[in-house]
Short mmCIF file of C-alpha atoms and ligand atoms in Angstrom, two decimals:
data_model
loop_
_atom_site.label_atom_id
_atom_site.label_comp_id
_atom_site.label_asym_id
_atom_site.label_seq_id
_atom_site.Cartn_x
_atom_site.Cartn_y
_atom_site.Cartn_z
CA UNK A 1 16.37 10.23 16.02
CA UNK A 2 14.40 8.26 18.60
CA UNK A 3 11.17 6.78 17.20
CA UNK A 4 8.27 7.05 19.67
CA UNK A 5 5.98 4.02 19.99
CA UNK A 6 2.40 5.26 20.32
CA UNK A 7 -0.68 3.21 21.06
CA UNK A 8 -3.57 3.86 18.68
CA UNK A 9 -6.19 2.68 21.16
CA UNK A 10 -5.09 5.39 23.59
CA UNK A 11 -6.78 8.76 22.85
CA UNK A 12 -3.83 10.78 24.18
CA UNK A 13 -1.44 8.97 21.89
CA UNK A 14 -3.69 9.67 18.89
CA UNK A 15 -3.72 13.38 19.82
CA UNK A 16 0.06 13.36 20.16
CA UNK A 17 0.44 11.70 16.73
CA UNK A 18 -1.82 14.36 15.20
CA UNK A 19 0.06 17.22 16.85
CA UNK A 20 3.41 15.82 15.69
CA UNK A 21 2.02 15.71 12.16
CA UNK A 22 0.73 19.27 12.43
CA UNK A 23 4.27 20.29 13.45
CA UNK A 24 5.65 18.80 10.24
CA UNK A 25 6.98 15.60 11.82
CA UNK A 26 6.72 12.08 10.38
CA UNK A 27 4.43 9.48 11.95
CA UNK A 28 3.65 6.00 10.63
CA UNK A 29 -0.09 5.43 10.95
CA UNK A 30 -2.25 2.33 10.48
CA UNK A 31 -4.63 2.14 7.53
CA UNK A 32 -6.85 -0.77 6.52
CA UNK A 33 -4.45 -1.64 3.66
CA UNK A 34 -0.90 -1.17 4.99
CA UNK A 35 0.80 1.24 7.40
CA UNK A 36 1.52 4.64 5.83
CA UNK A 37 4.40 6.98 6.61
CA UNK A 38 2.42 10.18 7.10
CA UNK A 39 3.49 13.80 6.81
CA UNK A 40 1.64 17.10 6.18
CA UNK A 41 1.07 17.20 2.41
CA UNK A 42 1.10 21.03 2.50
CA UNK A 43 4.56 21.18 4.10
CA UNK A 44 7.60 21.03 1.82
CA UNK A 45 9.80 20.03 4.79
CA UNK A 46 7.53 17.19 5.93
CA UNK A 47 7.19 15.77 2.43
CA UNK A 48 10.93 16.05 1.81
CA UNK A 49 11.40 14.12 5.06
CA UNK A 50 9.19 11.27 3.83
CA UNK A 51 11.33 10.78 0.70
CA UNK A 52 14.52 10.92 2.78
CA UNK A 53 13.28 8.52 5.49
CA UNK A 54 12.16 5.96 2.89
CA UNK A 55 15.09 6.46 0.54
CA UNK A 56 12.38 6.86 -2.09
CA UNK A 57 13.29 8.18 -5.54
CA UNK A 58 11.90 11.67 -6.20
CA UNK A 59 10.15 10.55 -9.40
CA UNK A 60 7.63 8.39 -7.53
CA UNK A 61 4.64 10.50 -6.36
CA UNK A 62 2.91 9.97 -3.00
CA UNK A 63 -0.70 9.18 -2.10
CA UNK A 64 -2.44 11.92 -0.12
CA UNK A 65 -4.92 10.85 2.56
CA UNK A 66 -8.06 12.88 3.18
CA UNK A 67 -11.06 12.40 5.46
CA UNK A 68 -13.74 12.06 2.78
CA UNK A 69 -15.06 13.41 -0.51
CA UNK A 70 -15.87 16.82 1.00
CA UNK A 71 -12.26 17.15 2.13
CA UNK A 72 -10.96 15.88 -1.23
CA UNK A 73 -12.60 18.78 -3.11
CA UNK A 74 -10.20 21.23 -1.48
CA UNK A 75 -7.14 19.57 -2.91
CA UNK A 76 -7.94 18.73 -6.54
CA UNK A 77 -10.52 19.11 -9.26
CA UNK A 78 -13.48 16.99 -8.19
CA UNK A 79 -16.05 15.60 -10.63
CA UNK A 80 -19.42 13.86 -10.60
CA UNK A 81 -17.64 10.60 -11.33
CA UNK A 82 -15.20 11.11 -8.45
CA UNK A 83 -18.17 11.91 -6.21
CA UNK A 84 -20.00 8.70 -7.23
CA UNK A 85 -16.90 6.60 -6.63
CA UNK A 86 -16.30 8.24 -3.25
CA UNK A 87 -19.96 7.70 -2.31
CA UNK A 88 -19.63 4.01 -3.09
CA UNK A 89 -16.12 3.17 -1.96
CA UNK A 90 -14.83 5.77 0.54
CA UNK A 91 -13.64 5.44 3.14
CA UNK A 92 -11.86 2.42 1.74
CA UNK A 93 -9.01 0.94 -0.28
CA UNK A 94 -9.48 3.07 -3.41
CA UNK A 95 -7.08 5.82 -4.50
CA UNK A 96 -8.28 8.32 -7.11
CA UNK A 97 -5.79 10.11 -9.36
CA UNK A 98 -7.28 13.55 -10.03
CA UNK A 99 -6.35 16.54 -12.18
CA UNK A 100 -5.38 20.04 -11.06
CA UNK A 101 -4.05 19.60 -7.54
CA UNK A 102 -4.31 22.68 -5.29
CA UNK A 103 -2.34 23.46 -2.13
CA UNK A 104 -0.40 20.19 -2.18
CA UNK A 105 3.35 20.74 -2.33
CA UNK A 106 4.85 19.87 -5.75
CA UNK A 107 7.22 17.29 -4.23
CA UNK A 108 4.22 15.04 -3.44
CA UNK A 109 3.34 15.06 -7.13
CA UNK A 110 6.91 14.26 -8.19
CA UNK A 111 6.70 16.88 -10.91
CA UNK A 112 3.39 15.62 -12.32
CA UNK A 113 0.15 17.56 -12.74
CA UNK A 114 -2.17 15.11 -10.93
CA UNK A 115 -2.65 14.06 -7.33
CA UNK A 116 -3.61 10.66 -5.88
CA UNK A 117 -6.19 10.98 -3.07
CA UNK A 118 -7.56 8.34 -0.73
CA UNK A 119 -9.88 8.35 2.30
CA UNK A 120 -8.69 5.46 4.49
CA UNK A 121 -11.26 3.39 6.39
CA UNK A 122 -9.15 2.62 9.45
CA UNK A 123 -10.78 4.38 12.46
CA UNK A 124 -7.38 5.43 13.84
CA UNK A 125 -6.35 6.96 10.50
CA UNK A 126 -9.71 8.77 10.42
CA UNK A 127 -9.18 10.05 13.97
CA UNK A 128 -5.70 11.35 13.12
CA UNK A 129 -7.00 13.09 9.97
CA UNK A 130 -9.87 14.68 11.92
CA UNK A 131 -7.57 16.08 14.59
CA UNK A 132 -4.60 17.21 12.54
CA UNK A 133 -6.77 18.99 9.98
CA UNK A 134 -4.27 18.71 7.10
CA UNK A 135 -4.11 16.27 4.19
CA UNK A 136 -1.52 13.58 4.88
CA UNK A 137 0.92 12.35 2.28
CA UNK A 138 1.53 8.73 3.20
CA UNK A 139 3.31 6.13 1.13
CA UNK A 140 3.69 2.67 2.62
CA UNK A 141 5.83 2.93 5.77
CA UNK A 142 8.87 0.96 4.66
CA UNK A 143 12.26 1.69 3.14
CA UNK A 144 11.86 1.92 -0.63
CA UNK A 145 11.68 -1.53 -2.31
CA UNK A 146 11.12 -3.42 0.96
CA UNK A 147 7.83 -5.16 1.77
CA UNK A 148 4.95 -2.92 2.80
CA UNK A 149 4.29 -3.18 6.54
CA UNK A 150 1.03 -4.60 7.89
CA UNK A 151 1.98 -4.17 11.57
CA UNK A 152 3.75 -1.56 13.71
CA UNK A 153 6.63 -3.99 14.27
CA UNK A 154 7.09 -4.34 10.52
CA UNK A 155 7.30 -0.53 10.24
CA UNK A 156 10.07 -0.48 12.84
CA UNK A 157 12.01 -3.20 10.96
CA UNK A 158 13.13 -0.64 8.40
CA UNK A 159 12.19 2.82 9.77
CA UNK A 160 13.15 2.68 13.47
CA UNK A 161 15.34 5.71 14.15
CA UNK A 162 14.38 7.35 10.83
CA UNK A 163 10.89 8.66 11.75
CA UNK A 164 9.41 10.52 14.74
CA UNK A 165 6.77 7.99 15.77
CA UNK A 166 4.72 4.94 14.89
CA UNK A 167 1.09 4.74 15.96
CA UNK A 168 0.23 1.10 16.61
CA UNK A 169 -3.23 0.15 15.36
CA UNK A 170 -2.76 -3.62 15.24
CA UNK A 171 -2.59 -5.74 12.09
CA UNK A 172 -4.02 -4.33 8.82
CA UNK A 173 -7.21 -6.02 7.65
CA UNK A 174 -6.87 -5.66 3.85
CA UNK A 175 -3.13 -6.29 3.81
CA UNK A 176 -2.30 -5.16 0.26
CA UNK A 177 -2.12 -1.58 -1.03
CA UNK A 178 -5.17 0.26 -2.37
CA UNK A 179 -6.47 0.07 -5.92
CA UNK A 180 -5.18 3.15 -7.80
CA UNK A 181 -7.72 4.43 -10.33
CA UNK A 182 -6.64 7.15 -12.75
CA UNK A 183 -9.43 9.68 -13.37
CA UNK A 184 -7.14 12.27 -14.97
CA UNK A 185 -6.80 10.63 -18.38
CA UNK A 186 -9.25 10.18 -21.25
CA UNK A 187 -10.82 7.17 -19.66
CA UNK A 188 -10.67 5.76 -16.11
CA UNK A 189 -7.91 3.20 -15.83
CA UNK A 190 -6.61 1.01 -13.00
CA UNK A 191 -2.95 1.85 -12.45
CA UNK A 192 -2.50 -0.53 -9.53
CA UNK A 193 -4.83 -3.49 -8.83
CA UNK A 194 -6.17 -3.93 -5.31
CA UNK A 195 -8.88 -5.66 -3.32
CA UNK A 196 -11.42 -3.43 -4.98
CA UNK A 197 -11.44 -4.98 -8.45
CA UNK A 198 -12.46 -3.91 -11.95
CA UNK A 199 -15.93 -5.51 -11.65
CA UNK A 200 -16.77 -3.61 -8.46
CA UNK A 201 -15.62 -0.36 -10.08
CA UNK A 202 -17.64 -1.18 -13.21
CA UNK A 203 -20.83 -1.01 -11.12
CA UNK A 204 -20.24 2.72 -10.73
CA UNK A 205 -18.31 3.49 -13.92
CA UNK A 206 -20.75 1.68 -16.18
CA UNK A 207 -17.92 -0.15 -17.93
CA UNK A 208 -14.98 -2.30 -16.92
CA UNK A 209 -11.86 -0.16 -16.62
CA UNK A 210 -8.62 -1.20 -18.32
CA UNK A 211 -5.77 -2.29 -16.10
CA UNK A 212 -2.18 -1.15 -16.55
CA UNK A 213 -0.28 1.97 -17.34
CA UNK A 214 -1.11 1.79 -21.03
CA UNK A 215 0.97 1.86 -24.16
CA UNK A 216 2.04 5.26 -25.44
CA UNK A 217 1.01 6.90 -22.18
CA UNK A 218 1.88 10.58 -22.30
CA UNK A 219 3.09 10.66 -18.70
CA UNK A 220 6.60 9.38 -18.19
CA UNK A 221 6.01 7.49 -14.97
CA UNK A 222 2.28 7.19 -14.59
CA UNK A 223 2.38 4.88 -11.58
CA UNK A 224 5.92 3.94 -10.64
CA UNK A 225 4.62 1.48 -8.05
CA UNK A 226 3.99 -0.60 -11.14
CA UNK A 227 7.70 -0.89 -11.83
CA UNK A 228 8.80 -4.47 -11.38
CA UNK A 229 10.85 -5.32 -8.30
CA UNK A 230 8.64 -3.46 -5.91
CA UNK A 231 7.10 -4.96 -2.80
CA UNK A 232 9.95 -7.47 -2.69
CA UNK A 233 11.28 -9.53 0.23
CA UNK A 234 14.99 -9.32 1.08
CA UNK A 235 15.63 -12.93 0.00
CA UNK A 236 14.69 -14.44 -3.38
CA UNK A 237 11.10 -15.60 -3.81
CA UNK A 238 10.34 -18.35 -6.32
CA UNK A 239 6.87 -19.50 -7.33
CA UNK A 240 6.99 -23.25 -7.88
CA UNK A 241 4.27 -25.87 -8.13
CA UNK A 242 5.68 -28.32 -5.60
CA UNK A 243 7.78 -26.29 -3.14
CA UNK A 244 8.22 -29.11 -0.59
CA UNK A 245 9.79 -31.35 -3.20
CA UNK A 246 12.41 -28.72 -4.05
CA UNK A 247 12.96 -27.35 -0.55
CA UNK A 248 16.06 -28.01 1.51
CA UNK A 249 16.67 -27.25 5.21
CA UNK A 250 17.62 -23.62 4.48
CA UNK A 251 14.50 -22.82 2.46
CA UNK A 252 11.26 -21.20 3.58
CA UNK A 253 8.11 -22.77 2.14
CA UNK A 254 4.76 -21.01 1.72
CA UNK A 255 2.05 -23.28 0.40
CA UNK A 256 -1.63 -24.13 0.56
CA UNK A 257 -1.14 -27.59 2.04
CA UNK A 258 1.28 -28.79 4.68
CA UNK A 259 3.85 -31.52 4.27
CA UNK A 260 6.21 -33.03 6.80
CA UNK A 261 9.64 -32.01 5.68
CA UNK A 262 12.53 -30.33 7.47
CA UNK A 263 12.66 -26.73 6.22
CA UNK A 264 13.77 -23.40 7.73
CA UNK A 265 10.24 -22.03 7.79
CA UNK A 266 6.82 -23.26 6.67
CA UNK A 267 3.52 -21.41 6.44
CA UNK A 268 0.21 -22.72 5.12
CA UNK A 269 -2.08 -20.15 3.52
CA UNK A 270 -5.90 -20.40 3.46
CA UNK A 271 -7.64 -20.92 0.08
CA UNK A 272 -9.35 -17.50 0.04
CA UNK A 273 -7.74 -14.58 -1.88
CA UNK A 274 -8.87 -11.95 0.63
CA UNK A 275 -7.37 -13.94 3.47
CA UNK A 276 -4.14 -14.46 1.56
CA UNK A 277 -3.98 -10.71 0.83
CA UNK A 278 -4.35 -10.00 4.53
CA UNK A 279 -1.61 -12.45 5.49
CA UNK A 280 0.81 -12.21 2.56
CA UNK A 281 3.24 -9.46 3.63
CA UNK A 282 3.37 -10.70 7.24
CA UNK A 283 4.10 -14.22 6.04
CA UNK A 284 6.84 -13.06 3.64
CA UNK A 285 8.31 -10.98 6.48
CA UNK A 286 8.32 -13.99 8.82
CA UNK A 287 10.00 -16.08 6.11
CA UNK A 288 12.60 -13.33 5.61
CA UNK A 289 13.34 -13.23 9.32
CA UNK A 290 13.53 -17.00 9.76
CA UNK A 291 17.11 -17.16 8.54
CA UNK A 292 16.05 -18.93 5.34
CA UNK A 293 18.06 -18.05 2.25
CA UNK A 294 15.21 -18.46 -0.22
CA UNK A 295 11.40 -18.59 -0.24
CA UNK A 296 9.61 -21.24 -2.31
CA UNK A 297 5.91 -20.58 -2.70
CA UNK A 298 3.04 -22.40 -4.41
CA UNK A 299 1.44 -20.07 -6.97
CA UNK A 300 -2.20 -19.26 -6.18
CA UNK A 301 -4.97 -20.08 -8.69
CA UNK A 302 -4.91 -17.98 -11.83
CA UNK A 303 -8.53 -16.82 -11.93
CA UNK A 304 -9.61 -13.17 -11.74
CA UNK A 305 -10.35 -13.20 -7.98
CA UNK A 306 -6.63 -13.66 -7.37
CA UNK A 307 -5.47 -10.93 -9.78
CA UNK A 308 -4.48 -8.38 -7.13
CA UNK A 309 -2.57 -10.98 -5.15
CA UNK A 310 -0.83 -12.09 -8.34
CA UNK A 311 0.14 -8.49 -9.13
CA UNK A 312 2.16 -8.25 -5.88
CA UNK A 313 3.54 -11.78 -6.13
CA UNK A 314 4.85 -11.26 -9.64
CA UNK A 315 6.73 -8.18 -8.49
CA UNK A 316 7.97 -9.82 -5.30
CA UNK A 317 9.28 -12.76 -7.31
CA UNK A 318 10.99 -10.73 -10.04
CA UNK A 319 14.69 -9.98 -9.78
O1 TXA B 401 -2.95 1.42 0.36
C1 TXA B 401 -2.23 2.36 0.02
O2 TXA B 401 -2.43 2.99 -1.02
C2 TXA B 401 -1.08 2.73 0.95
C3 TXA B 401 -1.66 3.25 2.25
C4 TXA B 401 -0.60 3.78 3.19
O3 TXA B 401 -2.65 4.20 1.98
N1 TXA B 401 -0.22 3.69 0.34
C5 TXA B 401 0.63 3.36 -0.66
O4 TXA B 401 1.42 4.40 -1.07
O5 TXA B 401 0.71 2.25 -1.14
P1 TXA B 401 2.70 4.21 -1.99
O6 TXA B 401 3.33 5.56 -2.05
O7 TXA B 401 3.56 3.10 -1.49
O8 TXA B 401 2.11 3.89 -3.37
C6 TXA B 401 1.64 4.95 -4.16
C7 TXA B 401 1.25 4.45 -5.53
C8 TXA B 401 2.47 4.28 -6.39
O9 TXA B 401 2.24 3.23 -7.31
C9 TXA B 401 2.54 5.63 -7.08
O10 TXA B 401 3.23 5.59 -8.27
C10 TXA B 401 1.05 5.90 -7.29
O11 TXA B 401 0.42 5.41 -6.14
N2 TXA B 401 0.77 7.33 -7.40
C11 TXA B 401 0.87 8.29 -6.46
N3 TXA B 401 0.54 9.50 -6.98
C12 TXA B 401 0.23 9.30 -8.27
C13 TXA B 401 -0.21 10.15 -9.34
N4 TXA B 401 -0.36 11.45 -9.17
N5 TXA B 401 -0.44 9.57 -10.53
C14 TXA B 401 -0.29 8.24 -10.70
N6 TXA B 401 0.12 7.39 -9.75
C15 TXA B 401 0.37 7.90 -8.55
MG1 MG B 402 5.08 1.29 -1.26
#
């Protein structure tokens, strides 16, 4: 299959992407978090194609992208709480897990009885949703277990030839995947941390939600993205306090301060967690592609503002 390169700032290309999606084809689209591999969430064939293209196990459900809260109501049981959260945080990097999905093909749900919905803030994603008129299942646009892509080039690294098109919308501004908030259980719970943290959600919920999949959860695989070894680079990543001291000429170093030492690759990250989130996957990808055999990285601070970055780093560094 030849993968078309489409330009998201060109209106004709956006229309073409939307019409491909309406025809059940697979198009990687930009969102503010990471690029998503989109397909019509009401088409069994399109959704099956997403799992095949990604090599994604069938027990891991997909996020469905909608335009807004009004759209979301068609596809699952909506509630006052969901409405308040959508009013405050949509469009944006928040995914809501809702009960009683309707009209979404069962494959998206991976056999579960809930659906994860998100209204993305990226204007190109919004334009595609408006034109194609169907909800779009879109997991991150990478082969399963590889790094999530934050640029069109990164999508093509693993999916070129496996999908119909990629719509280039430039680099993603958030850079890490959305916060997944479960509203289908007894009490709202964060299944996957993201830029939008527990304190921000507490403003609307009235209490700070728990984080994690929970002990004795009744669902077998409540949020499989939380399995370790997810979001991992192709070469080992080690978090070490003084990477330059340990590094040899074949190592990539990612740190917060520069040192003059001969290494295969060096990147200096800014001290702000939001900035690091935006840059992290692109930096890991560059390290991967540098020919280095290992990545040594300084761990970020351990306070709460870094929690969502830490969540991804822990997984990326596990083996
Ligand atoms: O930022 C994002 O969320 C990106 C962009 C493209 O929107 N999408 C994304 O999708 O990260 P994906 O498929 O790579 O991650 C989906 C996460 C996984 O952790 C999955 O287990 C969880 O959401 N998930 C999906 N449906 C679920 C459901 N019904 N119940 C619980 N977790 C669900
Ligand atoms: Mg993913």
